[in-house]
Short mmCIF file of C-alpha atoms in Angstrom, two decimals:
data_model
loop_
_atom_site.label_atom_id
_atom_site.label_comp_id
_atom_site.label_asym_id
_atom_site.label_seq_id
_atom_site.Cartn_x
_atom_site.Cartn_y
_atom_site.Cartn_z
CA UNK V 1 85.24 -5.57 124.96
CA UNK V 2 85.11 -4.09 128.13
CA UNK V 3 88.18 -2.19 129.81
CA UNK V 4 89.20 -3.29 133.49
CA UNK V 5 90.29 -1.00 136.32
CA UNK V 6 91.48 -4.12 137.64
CA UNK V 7 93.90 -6.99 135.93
CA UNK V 8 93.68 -9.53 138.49
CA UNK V 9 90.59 -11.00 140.65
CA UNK V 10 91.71 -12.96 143.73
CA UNK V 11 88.59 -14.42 144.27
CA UNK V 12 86.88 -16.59 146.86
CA UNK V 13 84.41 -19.69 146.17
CA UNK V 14 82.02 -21.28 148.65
CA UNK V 15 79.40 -18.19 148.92
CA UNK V 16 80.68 -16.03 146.71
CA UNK V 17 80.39 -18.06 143.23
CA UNK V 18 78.59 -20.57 144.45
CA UNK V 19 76.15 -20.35 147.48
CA UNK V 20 77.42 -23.81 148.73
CA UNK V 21 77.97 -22.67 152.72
CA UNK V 22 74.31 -23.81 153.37
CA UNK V 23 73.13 -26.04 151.10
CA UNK V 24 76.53 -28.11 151.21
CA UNK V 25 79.33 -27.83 153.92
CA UNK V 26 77.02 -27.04 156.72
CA UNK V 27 74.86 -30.12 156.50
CA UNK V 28 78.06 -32.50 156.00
CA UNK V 29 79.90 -30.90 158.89
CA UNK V 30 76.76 -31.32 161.27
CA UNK V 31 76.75 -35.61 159.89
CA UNK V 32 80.61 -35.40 161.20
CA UNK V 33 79.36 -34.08 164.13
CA UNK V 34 77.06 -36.51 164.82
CA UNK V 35 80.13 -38.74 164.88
CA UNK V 36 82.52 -37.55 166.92
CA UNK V 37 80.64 -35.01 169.01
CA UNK V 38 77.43 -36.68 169.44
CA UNK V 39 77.11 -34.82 173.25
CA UNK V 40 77.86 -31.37 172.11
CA UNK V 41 74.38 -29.51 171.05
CA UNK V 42 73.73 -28.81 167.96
CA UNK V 43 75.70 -26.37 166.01
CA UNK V 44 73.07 -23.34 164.28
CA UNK V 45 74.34 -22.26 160.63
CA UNK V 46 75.11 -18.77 162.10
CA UNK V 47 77.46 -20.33 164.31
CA UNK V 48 79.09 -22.31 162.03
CA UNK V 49 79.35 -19.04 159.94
CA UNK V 50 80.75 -16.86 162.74
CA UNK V 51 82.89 -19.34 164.35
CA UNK V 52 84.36 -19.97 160.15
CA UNK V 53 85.45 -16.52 159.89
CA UNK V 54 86.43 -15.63 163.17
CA UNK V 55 89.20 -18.58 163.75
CA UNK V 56 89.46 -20.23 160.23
CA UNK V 57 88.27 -23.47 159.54
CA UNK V 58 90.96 -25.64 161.45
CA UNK V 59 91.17 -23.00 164.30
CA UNK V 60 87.43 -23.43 164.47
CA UNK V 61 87.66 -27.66 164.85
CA UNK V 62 90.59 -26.73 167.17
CA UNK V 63 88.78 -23.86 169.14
CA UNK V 64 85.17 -25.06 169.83
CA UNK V 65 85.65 -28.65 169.48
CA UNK V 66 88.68 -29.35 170.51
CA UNK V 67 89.44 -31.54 167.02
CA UNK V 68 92.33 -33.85 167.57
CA UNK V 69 94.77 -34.29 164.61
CA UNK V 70 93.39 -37.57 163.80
CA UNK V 71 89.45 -36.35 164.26
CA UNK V 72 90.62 -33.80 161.56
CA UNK V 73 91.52 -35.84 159.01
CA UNK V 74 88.66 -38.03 159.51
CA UNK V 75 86.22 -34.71 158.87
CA UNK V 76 88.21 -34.05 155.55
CA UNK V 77 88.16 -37.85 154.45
CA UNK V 78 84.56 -37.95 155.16
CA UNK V 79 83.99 -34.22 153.80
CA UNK V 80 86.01 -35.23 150.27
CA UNK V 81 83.39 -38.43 149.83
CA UNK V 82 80.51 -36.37 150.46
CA UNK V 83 80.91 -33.12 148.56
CA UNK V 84 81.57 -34.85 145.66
CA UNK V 85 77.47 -36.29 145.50
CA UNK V 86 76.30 -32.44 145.76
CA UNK V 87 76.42 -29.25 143.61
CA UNK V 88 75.79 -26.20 144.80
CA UNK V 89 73.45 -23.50 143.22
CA UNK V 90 75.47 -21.11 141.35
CA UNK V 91 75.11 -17.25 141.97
CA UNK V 92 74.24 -16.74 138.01
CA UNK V 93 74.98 -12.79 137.87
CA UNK V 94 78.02 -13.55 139.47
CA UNK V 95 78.80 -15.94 137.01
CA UNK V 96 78.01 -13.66 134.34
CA UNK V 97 80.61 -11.40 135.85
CA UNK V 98 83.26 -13.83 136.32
CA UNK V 99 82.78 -14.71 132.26
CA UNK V 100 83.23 -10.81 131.13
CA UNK V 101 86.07 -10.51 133.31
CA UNK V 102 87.92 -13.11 131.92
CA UNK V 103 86.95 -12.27 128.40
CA UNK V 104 88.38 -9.17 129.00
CA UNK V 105 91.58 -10.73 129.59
CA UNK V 106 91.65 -10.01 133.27
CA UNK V 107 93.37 -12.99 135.51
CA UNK V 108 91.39 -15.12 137.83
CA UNK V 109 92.98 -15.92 141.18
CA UNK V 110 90.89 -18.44 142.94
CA UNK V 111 91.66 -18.05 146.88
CA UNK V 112 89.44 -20.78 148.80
CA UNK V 113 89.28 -22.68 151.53
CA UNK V 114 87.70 -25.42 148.94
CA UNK V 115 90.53 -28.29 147.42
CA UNK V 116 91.60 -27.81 143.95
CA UNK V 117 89.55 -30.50 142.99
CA UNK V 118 86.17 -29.29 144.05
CA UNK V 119 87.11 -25.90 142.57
CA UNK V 120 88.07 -27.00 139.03
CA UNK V 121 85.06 -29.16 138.70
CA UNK V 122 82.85 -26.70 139.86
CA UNK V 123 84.57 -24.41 137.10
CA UNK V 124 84.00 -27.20 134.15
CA UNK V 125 80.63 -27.48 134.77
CA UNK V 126 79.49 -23.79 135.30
CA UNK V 127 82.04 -21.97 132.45
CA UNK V 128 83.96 -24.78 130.52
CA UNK V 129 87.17 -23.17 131.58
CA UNK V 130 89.56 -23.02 134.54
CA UNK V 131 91.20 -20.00 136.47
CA UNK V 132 94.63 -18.81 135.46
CA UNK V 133 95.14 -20.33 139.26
CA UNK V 134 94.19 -21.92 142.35
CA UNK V 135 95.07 -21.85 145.60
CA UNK V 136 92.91 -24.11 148.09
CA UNK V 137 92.71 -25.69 150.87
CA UNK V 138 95.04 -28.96 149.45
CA UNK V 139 98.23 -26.68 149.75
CA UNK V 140 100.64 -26.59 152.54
CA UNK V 141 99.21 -25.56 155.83
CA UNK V 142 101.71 -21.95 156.21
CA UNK V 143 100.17 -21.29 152.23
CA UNK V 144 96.56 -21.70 153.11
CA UNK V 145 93.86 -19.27 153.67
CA UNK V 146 94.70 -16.12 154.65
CA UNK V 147 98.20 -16.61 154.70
CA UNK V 148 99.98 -13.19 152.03
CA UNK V 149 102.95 -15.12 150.76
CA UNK V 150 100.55 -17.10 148.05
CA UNK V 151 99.15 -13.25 147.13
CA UNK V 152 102.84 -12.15 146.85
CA UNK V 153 103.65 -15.02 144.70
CA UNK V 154 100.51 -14.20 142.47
CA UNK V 155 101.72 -10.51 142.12
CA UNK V 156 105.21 -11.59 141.24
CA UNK V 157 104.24 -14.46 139.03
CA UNK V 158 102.00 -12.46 136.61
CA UNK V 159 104.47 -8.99 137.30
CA UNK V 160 101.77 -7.36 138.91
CA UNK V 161 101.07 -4.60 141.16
CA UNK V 162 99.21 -4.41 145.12
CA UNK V 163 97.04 -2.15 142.91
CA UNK V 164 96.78 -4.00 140.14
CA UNK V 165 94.93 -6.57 142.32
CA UNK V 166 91.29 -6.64 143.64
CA UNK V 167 90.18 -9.44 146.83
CA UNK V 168 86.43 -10.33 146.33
CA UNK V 169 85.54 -12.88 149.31
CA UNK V 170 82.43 -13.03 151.70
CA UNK V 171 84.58 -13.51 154.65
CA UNK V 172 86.19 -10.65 156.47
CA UNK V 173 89.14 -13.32 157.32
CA UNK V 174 90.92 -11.44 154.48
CA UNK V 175 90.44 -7.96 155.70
CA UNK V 176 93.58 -7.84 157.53
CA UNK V 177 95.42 -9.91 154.71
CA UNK V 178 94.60 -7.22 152.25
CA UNK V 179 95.60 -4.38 154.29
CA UNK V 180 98.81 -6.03 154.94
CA UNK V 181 99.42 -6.90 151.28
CA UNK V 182 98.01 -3.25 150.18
CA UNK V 183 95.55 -5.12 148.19
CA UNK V 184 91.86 -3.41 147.99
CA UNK V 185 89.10 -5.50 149.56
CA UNK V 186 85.15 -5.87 148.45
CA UNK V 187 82.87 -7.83 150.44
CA UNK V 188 81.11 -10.40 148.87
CA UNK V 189 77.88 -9.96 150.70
CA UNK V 190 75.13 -11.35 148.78
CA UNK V 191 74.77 -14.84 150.46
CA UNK V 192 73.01 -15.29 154.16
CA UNK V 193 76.16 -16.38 155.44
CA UNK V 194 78.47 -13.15 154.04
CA UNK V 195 75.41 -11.06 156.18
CA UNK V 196 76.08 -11.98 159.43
CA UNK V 197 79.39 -11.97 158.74
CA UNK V 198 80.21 -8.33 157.55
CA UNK V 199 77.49 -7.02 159.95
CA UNK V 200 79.08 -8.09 162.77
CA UNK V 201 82.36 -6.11 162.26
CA UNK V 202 83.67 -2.59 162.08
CA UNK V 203 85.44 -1.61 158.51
CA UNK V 204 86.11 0.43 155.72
CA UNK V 205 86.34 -2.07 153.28
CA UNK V 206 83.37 -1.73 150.38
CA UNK V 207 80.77 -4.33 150.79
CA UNK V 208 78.80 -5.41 147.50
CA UNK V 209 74.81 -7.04 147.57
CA UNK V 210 75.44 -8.05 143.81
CA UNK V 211 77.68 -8.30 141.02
CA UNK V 212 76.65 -5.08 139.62
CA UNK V 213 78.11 -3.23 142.49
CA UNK V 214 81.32 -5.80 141.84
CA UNK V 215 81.70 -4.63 138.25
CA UNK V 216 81.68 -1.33 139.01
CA UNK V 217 84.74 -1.85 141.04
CA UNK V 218 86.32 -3.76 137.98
CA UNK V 219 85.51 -2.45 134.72
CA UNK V 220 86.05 1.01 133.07
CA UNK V 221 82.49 2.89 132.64
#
């Protein structure tokens, strides 16, 4: 069994397990859209990407489209029917990771801006198992994405250490969360999205191009 440098993954989703960003949320978001913002041009899959990271995904509605409260629930009503037709590919060797780090009796923090529900089915259908924990997008609004108190609450709840801990996410959203928690950082950056992301930004934190370059952050040589 293989020894881990690392107990405890907190660990993104949407382009990091699965390369969904794309193939999935982009197209539905552009249908909603189509809707409600039938004027505005349309939106490129870089800008949805950049815009994403760079105000979260409700700043983002709020920020460039000016989303009403109303408008927003609509986009998730519509988003929750939708998703639910599609699977996204899965990243395989990050899958394979994700397996030997569980086997190895590490804990799996899922941190997404996906619901709970989309996460554990994805989950069931990929490994047959579900993460010690999730924390998505369903929770309260002040415990979302990249708000620390749910990463303090992890650390206390399995009596674990800042260094204990490892974030693995595509977005850089979390790069200030980390430091703040005193939580080390690697970049997910093996989808298209994660690219542009990370290469548009200034940082220290360790960026990874496959799950080999994950593990080596994880498990003992």
């Amino acid at each position: 069994m293989k020894q881990l440098k690392k107990k405890c993954l907190i660990f993104d989703h949407d382009d990091t397990l699965i390369n969904s960003q794309e193939t999935i949320h982009y197209p539905i978001f552009l249908e909603t859209l189509e809707v409600l913002r039938p004027q505005k041009p349309q939106l490129s899959f870089k800008d949805f990407v950049l815009y994403s990271n760079q105000f979260g995904f409700l700043g983002f509605l709020k920020e460039i489209y000016n989303f009403t409260n109303e408008e927003i629930e609509l986009e998730i009503k519509w988003w929750r029917e939708k998703v639910m037709q599609k699977e996204a590919q899965v990243f395989e060797d990050v899958a394979m990771f994700v397996k030997d780090f569980v086997a190895a009796g590490g804990i799996l923090v899922v941190y997404s801006y996906s619901e709970s529900f989309m996460i554990e089915k994805d989950y069931e259908r990929i490994f047959g198992f579900q993460p010690h924990k999730i924390i998505g997008f369903d929770v309260e609004p002040y415990y979302r994405k990249p708000a620390r108190l749910p990463l303090l609450h992890v650390m206390s709840d399995y009596q674990l250490t800042a260094k204990d801990c490892l974030i693995v996410d595509d977005m850089p959203l979390l790069v200030d969360t980390a430091k703040r928690s005193n939580i080390d950082m690697v970049g997910a950056c093996w989808s298209l999205g994660a690219y542009w992301q990370w290469s548009t930004i200034d940082t220290d934190v360790p960026l990874c191009k496959n799950a080999n370059c994950l593990a080596s952050y994880v498990f003992k040589d």
